[in-house]
């Protein structure tokens, strides 16, 4: 059995990336801000040795300076598997990040709140913004 069963999880990869992006903030600083008693817990999450407890998501999101909805989605996938996480999203809805809410507000404002169906041109424009 692998000692790092969650090594390839999106959550482990995301946490490792955020820790690097937040430099010069240290890993110990992040762990303390998240309220982890053991500073090694963050190392264990990054390495994929441990799951993130769902009740720890809000504090860790604050410490990682990331959107809690995104971190919760990644933690759910890790905790219950992608199939069960997908089922939860189908029932409860996809968690929407703060940035996504801003995009939605802009679309609503630009459309005059008429709930337009996305035409091919609009979809292509949005995808073009992201190089797709």
Coordinates of C-alpha atoms in Angstrom, one line a residue, residues 15 19 26-28 30-31 36 38-47 60 64:
X15 CA -1.9 23.0 -1.9
X19 CA 2.5 27.2 -0.7
X26 CA 6.4 30.0 5.2
X27 CA 4.7 26.7 5.4
X28 CA 4.9 27.0 9.2
X30 CA 0.3 28.9 6.8
X31 CA -0.1 25.9 9.1
X36 CA -3.1 23.1 12.6
X38 CA 1.0 20.0 14.1
X39 CA 2.8 22.0 11.4
X40 CA 3.7 18.8 9.6
X41 CA 0.0 18.3 8.7
X42 CA 0.4 20.8 5.8
X43 CA 3.5 18.8 4.6
X44 CA 1.4 15.6 4.8
X45 CA -1.4 17.2 2.7
X46 CA 1.1 18.5 0.1
X47 CA 2.7 15.0 -0.2
X60 CA -7.0 26.5 5.3
X64 CA -3.8 29.8 1.6

